[in-house]
Coordinates of C-alpha atoms and ligand atoms in Angstrom, one line a residue:
X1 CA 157.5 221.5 13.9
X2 CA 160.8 220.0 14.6
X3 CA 162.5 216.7 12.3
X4 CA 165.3 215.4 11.8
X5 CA 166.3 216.5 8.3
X6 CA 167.1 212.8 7.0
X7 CA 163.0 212.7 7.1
X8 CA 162.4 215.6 5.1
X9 CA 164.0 214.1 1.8
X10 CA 167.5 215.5 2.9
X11 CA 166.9 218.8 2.0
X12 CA 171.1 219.5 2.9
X13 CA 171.7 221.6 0.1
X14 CA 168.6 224.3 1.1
X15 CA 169.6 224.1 5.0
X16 CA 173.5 224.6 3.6
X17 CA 172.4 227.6 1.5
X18 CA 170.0 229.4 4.3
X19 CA 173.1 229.3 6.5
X20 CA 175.9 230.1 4.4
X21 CA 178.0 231.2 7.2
X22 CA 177.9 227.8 8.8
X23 CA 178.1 225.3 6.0
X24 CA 180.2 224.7 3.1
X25 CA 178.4 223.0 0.1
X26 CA 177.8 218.9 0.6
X27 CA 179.1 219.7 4.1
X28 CA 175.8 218.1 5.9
X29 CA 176.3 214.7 3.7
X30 CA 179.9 214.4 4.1
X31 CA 179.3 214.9 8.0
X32 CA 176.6 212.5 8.2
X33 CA 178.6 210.1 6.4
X34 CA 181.5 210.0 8.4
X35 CA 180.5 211.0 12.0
X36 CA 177.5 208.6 13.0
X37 CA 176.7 210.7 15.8
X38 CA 176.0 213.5 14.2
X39 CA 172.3 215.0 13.8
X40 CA 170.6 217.4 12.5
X41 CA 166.7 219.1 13.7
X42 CA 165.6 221.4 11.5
X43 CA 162.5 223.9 13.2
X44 CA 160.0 224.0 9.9
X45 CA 157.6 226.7 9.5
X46 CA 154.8 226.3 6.1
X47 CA 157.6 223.8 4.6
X48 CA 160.4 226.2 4.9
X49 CA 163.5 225.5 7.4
X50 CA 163.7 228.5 9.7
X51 CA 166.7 226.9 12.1
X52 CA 168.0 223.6 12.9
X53 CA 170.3 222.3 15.6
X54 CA 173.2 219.8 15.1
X55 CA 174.1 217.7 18.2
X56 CA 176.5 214.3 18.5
X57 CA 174.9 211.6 20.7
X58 CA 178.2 210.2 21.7
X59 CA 176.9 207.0 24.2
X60 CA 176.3 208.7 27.6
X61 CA 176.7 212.2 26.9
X62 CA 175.3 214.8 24.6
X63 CA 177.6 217.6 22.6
X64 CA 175.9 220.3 21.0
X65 CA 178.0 221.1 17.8
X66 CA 176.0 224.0 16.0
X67 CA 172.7 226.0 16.5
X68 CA 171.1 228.8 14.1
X69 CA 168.2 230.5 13.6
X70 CA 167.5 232.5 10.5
X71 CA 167.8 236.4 11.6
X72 CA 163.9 237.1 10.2
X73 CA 162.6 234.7 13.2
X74 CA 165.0 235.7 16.0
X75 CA 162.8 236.2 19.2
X76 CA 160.2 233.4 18.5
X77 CA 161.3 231.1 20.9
X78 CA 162.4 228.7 18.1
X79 CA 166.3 228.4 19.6
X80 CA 164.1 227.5 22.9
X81 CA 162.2 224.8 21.1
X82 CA 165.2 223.0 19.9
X83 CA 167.5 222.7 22.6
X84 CA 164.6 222.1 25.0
X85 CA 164.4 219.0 22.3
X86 CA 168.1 218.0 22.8
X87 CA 167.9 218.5 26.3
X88 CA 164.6 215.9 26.4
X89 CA 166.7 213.8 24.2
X90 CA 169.5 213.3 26.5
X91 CA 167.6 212.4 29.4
X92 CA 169.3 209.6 31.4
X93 CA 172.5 210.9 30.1
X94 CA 175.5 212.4 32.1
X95 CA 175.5 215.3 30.5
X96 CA 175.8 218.1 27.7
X97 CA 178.6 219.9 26.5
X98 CA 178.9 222.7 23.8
X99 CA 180.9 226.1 22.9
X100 CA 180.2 229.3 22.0
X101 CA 181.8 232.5 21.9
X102 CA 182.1 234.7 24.6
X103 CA 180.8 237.8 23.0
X104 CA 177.7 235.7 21.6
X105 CA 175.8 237.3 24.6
X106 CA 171.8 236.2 23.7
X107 CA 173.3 232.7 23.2
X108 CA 175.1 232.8 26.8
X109 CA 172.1 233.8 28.1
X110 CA 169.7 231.0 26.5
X111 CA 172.3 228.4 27.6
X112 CA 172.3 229.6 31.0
X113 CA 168.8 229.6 31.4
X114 CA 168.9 226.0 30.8
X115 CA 171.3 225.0 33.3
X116 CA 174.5 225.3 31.3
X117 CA 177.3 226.5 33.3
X118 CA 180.5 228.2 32.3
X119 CA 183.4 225.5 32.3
X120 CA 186.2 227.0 30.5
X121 CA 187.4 229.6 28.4
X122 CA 189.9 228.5 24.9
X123 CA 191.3 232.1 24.1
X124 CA 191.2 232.9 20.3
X125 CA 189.2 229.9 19.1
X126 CA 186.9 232.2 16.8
X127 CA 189.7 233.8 15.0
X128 CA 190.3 236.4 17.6
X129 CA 187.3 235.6 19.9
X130 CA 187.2 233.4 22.6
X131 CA 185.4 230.2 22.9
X132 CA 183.4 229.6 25.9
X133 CA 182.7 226.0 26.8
X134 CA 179.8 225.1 28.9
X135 CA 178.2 222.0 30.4
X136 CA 174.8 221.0 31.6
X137 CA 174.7 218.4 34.3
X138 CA 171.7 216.1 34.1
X139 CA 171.5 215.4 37.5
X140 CA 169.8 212.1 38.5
X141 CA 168.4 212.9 41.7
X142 CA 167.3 216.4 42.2
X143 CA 167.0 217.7 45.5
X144 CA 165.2 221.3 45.5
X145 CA 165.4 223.7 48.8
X146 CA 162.0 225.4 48.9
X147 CA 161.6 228.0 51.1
X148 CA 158.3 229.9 52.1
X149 CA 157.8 233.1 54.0
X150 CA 155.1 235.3 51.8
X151 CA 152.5 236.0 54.8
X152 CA 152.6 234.6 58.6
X153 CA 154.3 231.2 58.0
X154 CA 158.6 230.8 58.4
X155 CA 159.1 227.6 56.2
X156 CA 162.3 226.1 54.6
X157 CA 162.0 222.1 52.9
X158 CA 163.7 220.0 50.7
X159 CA 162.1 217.6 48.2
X160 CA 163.5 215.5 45.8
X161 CA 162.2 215.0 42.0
X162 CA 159.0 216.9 42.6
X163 CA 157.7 214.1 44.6
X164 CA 159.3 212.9 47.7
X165 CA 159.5 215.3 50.7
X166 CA 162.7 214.7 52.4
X167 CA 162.0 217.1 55.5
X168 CA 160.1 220.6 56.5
X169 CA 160.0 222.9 59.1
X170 CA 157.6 225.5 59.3
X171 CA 157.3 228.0 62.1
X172 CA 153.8 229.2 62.2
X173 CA 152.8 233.2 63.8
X174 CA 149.1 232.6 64.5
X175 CA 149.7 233.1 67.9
X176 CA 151.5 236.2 67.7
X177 CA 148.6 237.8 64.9
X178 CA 145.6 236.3 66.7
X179 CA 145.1 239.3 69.2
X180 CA 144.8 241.9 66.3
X181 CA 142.4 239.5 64.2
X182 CA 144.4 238.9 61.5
X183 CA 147.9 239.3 60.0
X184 CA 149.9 242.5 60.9
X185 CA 152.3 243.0 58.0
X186 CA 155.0 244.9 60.0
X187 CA 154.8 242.3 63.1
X188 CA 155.4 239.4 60.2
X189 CA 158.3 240.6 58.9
X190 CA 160.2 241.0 61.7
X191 CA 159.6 237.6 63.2
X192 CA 160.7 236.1 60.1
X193 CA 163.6 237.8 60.4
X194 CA 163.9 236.7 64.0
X195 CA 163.1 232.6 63.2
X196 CA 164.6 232.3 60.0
X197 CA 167.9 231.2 61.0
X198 CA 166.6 229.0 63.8
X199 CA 164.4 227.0 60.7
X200 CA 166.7 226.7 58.2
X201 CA 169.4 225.0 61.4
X202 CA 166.5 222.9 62.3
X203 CA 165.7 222.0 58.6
X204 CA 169.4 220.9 58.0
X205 CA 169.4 218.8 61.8
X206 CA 166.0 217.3 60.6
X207 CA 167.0 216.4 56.8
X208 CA 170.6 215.3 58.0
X209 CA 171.6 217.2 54.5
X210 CA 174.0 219.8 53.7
X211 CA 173.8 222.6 51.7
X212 CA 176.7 221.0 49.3
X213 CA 174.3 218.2 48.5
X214 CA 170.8 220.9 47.3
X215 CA 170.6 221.1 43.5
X216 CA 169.2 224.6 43.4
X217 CA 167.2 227.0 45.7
X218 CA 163.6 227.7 45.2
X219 CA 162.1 230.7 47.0
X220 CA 158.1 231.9 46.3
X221 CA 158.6 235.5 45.6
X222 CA 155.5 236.7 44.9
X223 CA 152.4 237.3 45.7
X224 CA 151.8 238.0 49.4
X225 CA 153.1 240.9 51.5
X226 CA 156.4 241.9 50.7
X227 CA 158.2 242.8 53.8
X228 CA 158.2 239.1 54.5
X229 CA 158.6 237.8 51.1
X230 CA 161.9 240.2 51.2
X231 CA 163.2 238.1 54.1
X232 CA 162.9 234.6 52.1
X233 CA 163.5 236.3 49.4
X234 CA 167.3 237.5 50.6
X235 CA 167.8 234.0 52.2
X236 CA 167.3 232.3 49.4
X237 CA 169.8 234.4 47.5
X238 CA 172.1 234.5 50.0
X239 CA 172.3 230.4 50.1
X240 CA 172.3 230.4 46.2
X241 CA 175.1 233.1 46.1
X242 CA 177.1 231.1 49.1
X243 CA 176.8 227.3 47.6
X244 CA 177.0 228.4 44.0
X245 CA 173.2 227.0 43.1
X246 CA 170.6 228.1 40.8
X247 CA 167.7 230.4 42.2
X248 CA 164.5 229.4 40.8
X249 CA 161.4 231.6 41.3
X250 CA 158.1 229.9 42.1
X251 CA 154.5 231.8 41.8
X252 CA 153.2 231.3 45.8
X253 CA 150.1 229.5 44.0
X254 CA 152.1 226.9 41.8
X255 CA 153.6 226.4 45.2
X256 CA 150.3 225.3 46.9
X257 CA 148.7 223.6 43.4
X258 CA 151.9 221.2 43.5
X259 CA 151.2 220.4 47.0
X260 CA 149.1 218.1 45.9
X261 CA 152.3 216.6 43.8
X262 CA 153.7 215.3 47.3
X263 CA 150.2 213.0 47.3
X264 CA 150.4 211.5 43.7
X265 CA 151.7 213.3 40.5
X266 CA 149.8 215.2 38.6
X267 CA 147.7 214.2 35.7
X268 CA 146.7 216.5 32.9
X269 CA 144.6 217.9 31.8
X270 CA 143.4 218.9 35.3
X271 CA 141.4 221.4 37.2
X272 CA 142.7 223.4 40.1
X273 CA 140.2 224.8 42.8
X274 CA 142.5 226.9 44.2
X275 CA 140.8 228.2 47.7
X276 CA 143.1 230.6 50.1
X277 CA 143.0 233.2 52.5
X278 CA 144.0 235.6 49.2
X279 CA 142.7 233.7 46.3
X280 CA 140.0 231.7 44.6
X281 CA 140.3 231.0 41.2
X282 CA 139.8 228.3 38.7
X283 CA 142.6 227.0 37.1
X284 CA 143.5 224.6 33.9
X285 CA 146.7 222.8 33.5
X286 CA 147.7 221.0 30.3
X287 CA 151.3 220.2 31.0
X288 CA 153.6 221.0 34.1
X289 CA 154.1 224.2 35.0
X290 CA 152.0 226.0 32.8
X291 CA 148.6 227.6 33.7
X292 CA 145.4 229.3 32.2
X293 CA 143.3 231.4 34.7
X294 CA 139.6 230.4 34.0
X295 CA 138.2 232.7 36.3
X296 CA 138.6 234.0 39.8
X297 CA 136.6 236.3 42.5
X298 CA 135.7 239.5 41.8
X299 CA 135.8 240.8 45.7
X300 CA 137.0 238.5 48.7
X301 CA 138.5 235.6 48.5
X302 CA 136.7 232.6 50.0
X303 CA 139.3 231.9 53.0
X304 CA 139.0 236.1 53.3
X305 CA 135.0 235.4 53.2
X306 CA 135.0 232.3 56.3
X307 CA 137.6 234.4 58.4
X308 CA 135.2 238.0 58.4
X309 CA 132.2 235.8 58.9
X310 CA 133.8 234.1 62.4
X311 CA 134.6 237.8 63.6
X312 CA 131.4 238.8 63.9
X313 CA 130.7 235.3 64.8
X314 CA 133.0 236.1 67.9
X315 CA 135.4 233.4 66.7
X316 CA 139.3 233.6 66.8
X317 CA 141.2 234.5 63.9
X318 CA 141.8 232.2 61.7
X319 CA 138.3 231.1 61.6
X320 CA 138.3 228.6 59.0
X321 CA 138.9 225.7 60.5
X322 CA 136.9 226.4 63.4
X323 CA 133.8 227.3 61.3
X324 CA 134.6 223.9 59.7
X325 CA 134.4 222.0 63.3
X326 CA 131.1 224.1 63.8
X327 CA 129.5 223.4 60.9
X328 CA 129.8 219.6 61.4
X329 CA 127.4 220.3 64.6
X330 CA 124.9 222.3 63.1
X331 CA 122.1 222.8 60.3
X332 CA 121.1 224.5 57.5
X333 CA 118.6 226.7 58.9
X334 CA 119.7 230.1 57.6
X335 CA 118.1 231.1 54.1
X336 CA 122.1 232.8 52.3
X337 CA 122.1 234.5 48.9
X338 CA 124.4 231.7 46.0
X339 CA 126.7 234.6 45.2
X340 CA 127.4 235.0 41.7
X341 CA 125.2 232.0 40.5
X342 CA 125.8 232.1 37.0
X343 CA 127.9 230.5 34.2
X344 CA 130.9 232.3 34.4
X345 CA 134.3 230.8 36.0
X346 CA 133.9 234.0 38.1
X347 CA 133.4 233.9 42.3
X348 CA 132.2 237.1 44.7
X349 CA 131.9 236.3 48.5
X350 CA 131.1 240.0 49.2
X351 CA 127.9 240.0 48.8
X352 CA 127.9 236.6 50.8
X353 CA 129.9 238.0 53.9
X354 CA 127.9 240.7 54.2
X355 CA 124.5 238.8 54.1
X356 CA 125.7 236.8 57.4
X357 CA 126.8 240.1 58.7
X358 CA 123.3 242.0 58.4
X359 CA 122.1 238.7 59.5
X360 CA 123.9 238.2 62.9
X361 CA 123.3 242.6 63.4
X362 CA 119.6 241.9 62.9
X363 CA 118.8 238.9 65.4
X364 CA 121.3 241.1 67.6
X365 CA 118.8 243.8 67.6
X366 CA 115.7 242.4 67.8
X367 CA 117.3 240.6 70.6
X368 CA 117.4 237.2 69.4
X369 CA 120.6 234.7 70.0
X370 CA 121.8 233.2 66.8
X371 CA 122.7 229.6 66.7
X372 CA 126.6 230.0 65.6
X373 CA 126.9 226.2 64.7
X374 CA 123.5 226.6 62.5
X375 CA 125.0 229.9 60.7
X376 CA 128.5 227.5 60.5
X377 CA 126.6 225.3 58.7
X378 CA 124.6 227.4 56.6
X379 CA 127.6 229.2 55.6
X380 CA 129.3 226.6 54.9
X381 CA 127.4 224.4 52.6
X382 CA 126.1 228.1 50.7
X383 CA 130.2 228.4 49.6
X384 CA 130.5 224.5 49.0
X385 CA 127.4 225.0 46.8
X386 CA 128.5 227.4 44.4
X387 CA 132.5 226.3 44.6
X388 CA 131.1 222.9 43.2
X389 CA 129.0 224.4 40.8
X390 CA 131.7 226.4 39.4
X391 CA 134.1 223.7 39.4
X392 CA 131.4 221.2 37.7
X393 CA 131.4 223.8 34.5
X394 CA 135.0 223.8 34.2
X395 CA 135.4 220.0 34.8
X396 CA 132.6 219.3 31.7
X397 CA 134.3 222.3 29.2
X398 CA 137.4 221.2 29.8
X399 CA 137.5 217.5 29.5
X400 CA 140.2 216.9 32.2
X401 CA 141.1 213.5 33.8
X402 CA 142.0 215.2 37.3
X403 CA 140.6 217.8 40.0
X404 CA 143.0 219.0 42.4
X405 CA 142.6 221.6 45.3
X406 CA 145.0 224.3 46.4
X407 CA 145.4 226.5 49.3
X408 CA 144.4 226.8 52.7
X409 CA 140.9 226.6 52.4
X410 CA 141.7 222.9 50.6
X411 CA 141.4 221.7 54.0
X412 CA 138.0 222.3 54.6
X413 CA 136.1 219.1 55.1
X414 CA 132.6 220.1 53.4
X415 CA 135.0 221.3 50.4
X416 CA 136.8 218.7 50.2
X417 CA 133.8 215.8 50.6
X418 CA 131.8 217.5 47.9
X419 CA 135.0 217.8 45.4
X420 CA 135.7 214.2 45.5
X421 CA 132.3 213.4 45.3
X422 CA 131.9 215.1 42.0
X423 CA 134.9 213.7 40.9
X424 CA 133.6 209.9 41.2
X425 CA 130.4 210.8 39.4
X426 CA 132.1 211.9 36.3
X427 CA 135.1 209.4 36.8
X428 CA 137.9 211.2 37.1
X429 CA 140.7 211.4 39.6
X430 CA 140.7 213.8 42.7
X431 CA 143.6 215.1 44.9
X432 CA 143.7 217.3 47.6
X433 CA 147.0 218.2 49.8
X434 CA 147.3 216.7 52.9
X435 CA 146.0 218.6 55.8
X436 CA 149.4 220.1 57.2
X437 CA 150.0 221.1 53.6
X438 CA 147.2 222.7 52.6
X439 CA 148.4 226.2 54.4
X440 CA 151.7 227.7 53.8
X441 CA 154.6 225.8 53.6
X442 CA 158.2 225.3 51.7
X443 CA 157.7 221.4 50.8
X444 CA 154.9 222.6 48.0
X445 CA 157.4 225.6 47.1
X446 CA 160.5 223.0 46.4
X447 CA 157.7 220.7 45.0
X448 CA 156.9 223.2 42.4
X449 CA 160.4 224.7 42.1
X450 CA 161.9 221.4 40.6
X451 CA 159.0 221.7 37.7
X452 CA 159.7 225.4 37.0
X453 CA 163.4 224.1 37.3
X454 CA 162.6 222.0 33.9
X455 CA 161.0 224.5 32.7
X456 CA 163.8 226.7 32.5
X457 CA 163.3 229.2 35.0
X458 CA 166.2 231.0 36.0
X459 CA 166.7 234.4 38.2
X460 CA 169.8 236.4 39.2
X461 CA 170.4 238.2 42.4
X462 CA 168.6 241.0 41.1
X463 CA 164.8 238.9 41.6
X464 CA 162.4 241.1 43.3
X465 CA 159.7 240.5 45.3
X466 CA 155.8 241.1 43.9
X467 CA 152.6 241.5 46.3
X468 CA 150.9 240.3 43.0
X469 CA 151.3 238.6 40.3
X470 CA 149.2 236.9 37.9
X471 CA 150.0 232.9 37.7
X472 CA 150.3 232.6 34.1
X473 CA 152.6 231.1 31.9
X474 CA 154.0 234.2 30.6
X475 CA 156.7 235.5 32.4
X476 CA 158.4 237.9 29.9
X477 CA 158.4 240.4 32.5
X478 CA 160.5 237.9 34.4
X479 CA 163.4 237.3 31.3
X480 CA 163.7 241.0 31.3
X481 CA 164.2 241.9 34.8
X482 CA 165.9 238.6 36.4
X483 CA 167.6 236.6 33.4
X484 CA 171.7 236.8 34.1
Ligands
KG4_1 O1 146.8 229.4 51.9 P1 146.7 230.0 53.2 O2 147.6 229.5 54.3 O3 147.1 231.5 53.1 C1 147.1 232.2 51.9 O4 147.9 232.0 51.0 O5 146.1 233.0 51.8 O6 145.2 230.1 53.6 C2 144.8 230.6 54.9 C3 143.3 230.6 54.9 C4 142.7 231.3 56.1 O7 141.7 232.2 55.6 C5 142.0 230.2 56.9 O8 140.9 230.6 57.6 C6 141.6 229.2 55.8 O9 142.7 229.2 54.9 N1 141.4 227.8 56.3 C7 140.2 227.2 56.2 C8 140.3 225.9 56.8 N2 141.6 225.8 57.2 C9 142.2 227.0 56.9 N3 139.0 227.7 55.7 C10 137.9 226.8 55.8 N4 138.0 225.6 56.3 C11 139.1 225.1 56.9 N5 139.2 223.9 57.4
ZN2 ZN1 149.1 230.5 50.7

């Protein structure tokens, strides 16, 4: 719990004594006296003070003056509480200021994370160590460049605030992977590597932006296949390293869950059905940017599931949207198995895929022709059926005001009728992405790249890419590798 110590009695004297290094006896009363910007949080723990902050709200700017944490509870996040407290405190200000020194490393680091940026050096300022001053900009306007390249699409976007898409480009490769069926990992790379330039030219043309006027870089690094998650991966660092701006990491999956951001913001609690060619999981979201895996498929994913089924369906790759168009015609006249019907948050569309499969080799052989647009239809409205049951449970246990979808299955139009369907009968609010954004693109990666962006996710030039990674809000693995 955070106060400000002037509400806890004015306990000076026991904050003065915990931090004998940084106070002098009746040096918090005589401050407060005579410097009416000054003030003091103090981070309590069971009544005790464990560290405390002291910032000067001087009009429109911020200055950070002191900041402790008692050594027991070092690397509990507590300095993270408190200046993400300052930092909410000085919105609408120009900006915050503070010093440290140079050889206080961990501190450095924290600061950076933030957004602080080195501004000056004062040489011996800390009797014999030097003083580093930084400053954090609070920008009004952000304007995030997202950029997108983790399967078959080339995509580069800027949006500003979260919310307003200012242009995209996205160069798609279905034509090139449809002959093989599906997507041919080597094939991918290299034409991102061959259209990348041509997108980000065209994004700059289109946006009538330069890269002077971006905020920050946003790049999904992970999941998907990582010879072309390398490519966005390097372009993204090589703009952030050429036009001095941060590089923010975004999960693929935040990426498509905040497409629906570029509809109408967010409202939490929520529900995400996220539904891809790679994915399918249940997702619950409290606050921005932080997310709590419910469930997800134990085999296929659901976009895997539609895209096997029009194979043997003879239909081109990908078959999603086609089996969507066909099911619109037809019936439900084929008897499928509900995979997985049971109360858990878990899916399985193996069992599923395989049931049309047997199904199509069976009529085959005893010479009967199946009616595709029936089977569409049948297959279809068995995977609406136990994607809404699923998301039902989660929607009544969880109490949320808002169901989302994500990913590329999101466009579906039985999906998406059902979903908002279920929303109105339990009055709560549904969005889905719109139809071009639904599938792969940059515009949901800078979307989400400005909310892990206040969230204080930072990377250096040594961020890797991952063909997996959980979406979680723990990304300890992340400080360690990729904090500067
Ligand atoms: O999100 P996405 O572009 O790629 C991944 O991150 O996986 O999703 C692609 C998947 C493909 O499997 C495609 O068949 C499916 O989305 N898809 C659809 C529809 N449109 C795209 N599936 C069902 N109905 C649709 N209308
Ligand atoms: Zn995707």
């Amino acid at each position: 719990m955070i106060v400000d110590i002037k509400d806890i009695k004015k306990r000076y004297s026991e904050l003065e004594s915990l931090f004998p290094n940084v106070f002098t006896i009746g040096g918090i009363e005589s401050d407060l006296e005579n410097n009416p910007f000054s003030h003091y949080l103090v981070y309590m723990k069971n009544d005790s003070i464990i560290g405390f902050i002291n910032y000067y709200d001087i009009y429109d700017r911020m200055e950070i003056a002191n900041f402790n944490v008692l050594d027991d509870y070092q690397n509990e996040g507590i300095g993270n509480i408190l200046l993400k407290r300052v930092i909410e405190l000085s919105k609408g200000k120009e900006n915050i200021t503070l010093e440290v020194r140079c050889d206080n490393v961990k501190a450095i680091h924290l600061y950076e994370k933030y957004g602080f940026i080195k501004k000056a050096v004062r040489k011996n300022y800390y009797n014999g160590v030097d003083g580093l001053l930084m400053e954090m900009r609070l920008m009004k306007d952000v304007y995030v460049l997202g950029i997108e390249s983790s399967c078959d699409e080339t995509s580069f976007s800027i949006v500003k605030n979260g919310v307003e898409e200012i242009a995209t480009v996205i160069s798609s490769q279905i034509d090139i992977h449809k002959d093989y069926g599906g997507v041919v990992p080597e094939i991918a790379s290299r034409a991102h590597v061959k259209n990348i330039t041509f997108v980000i030219e065209e994004l700059l043309e289109k946006s009538k932006m330069t890269m002077d006027e971006i905020d920050m870089v946003a790049v999904a690094n992970g999941p998907g296949l990582i010879g072309s998650l390398l490519v966005g991966l390097e372009a993204a660092k090589t703009i952030a390293w050429l036009y001095n701006k941060p590089l923010i990491p975004v999960h693929h999956i935040a990426g498509h869950i905040y497409a629906n951001n570029l509809v109408k913001r967010l409202e939490f609690p929520l529900i995400c059905l996220v539904i891809s060619g790679g994915h399918t999981e249940l997702v619950y979201m409290d606050k921005d940017y932080s997310f709590k895996k419910l469930g997800g498929t134990l085999d296929d994913a659901v976009g895997e599931c539609f895209d096997k089924v029009g194979k043997v369906m003879g239909v081109e790759y990908p078959a999603g949207p086609k089996i969507d168009k066909m099911a619109k015609i037809g019936s439900h006249t084929y008897d499928l198995p509900l995979p997985l019907n049971d109360d858990s948050y878990n899916f399985s569309f193996s069992g599923l895929k395989s049931a049309v499969i047997n199904l199509v080799h069976n009529e085959e052989q005893r010479g009967n022709e199946i009616n595709k647009e029936d089977l569409a239809t049948s297959f279809q409205e068995t995977v609406v059926e136990i994607l809404a049951k699923k998301t039902v449970h989660a929607i009544v246990n969880y109490d949320v005001k808002n169901l989302i979808l994500a990913g590329g299955v999101s466009a579906n139009s039985g999906i998406r009728d059902r979903m908002k369907e279920i929303s109105e009968a339990r009055g709560i609010n549904f969005t889905c992405p719109e139809i071009k954004y639904c599938t792969d693109n940059a515009a949901m990666v800078a979307a989400a790249g400005y909310y892990a962006y206040l969230d204080g996710r930072r990377a250096d030039f040594t961020l890797n890419a991952r063909s997996s990674m959980e979406l979680e809000s723990d990304i300890s693995w992340f400080f360690n590798e990729n904090m500067i």
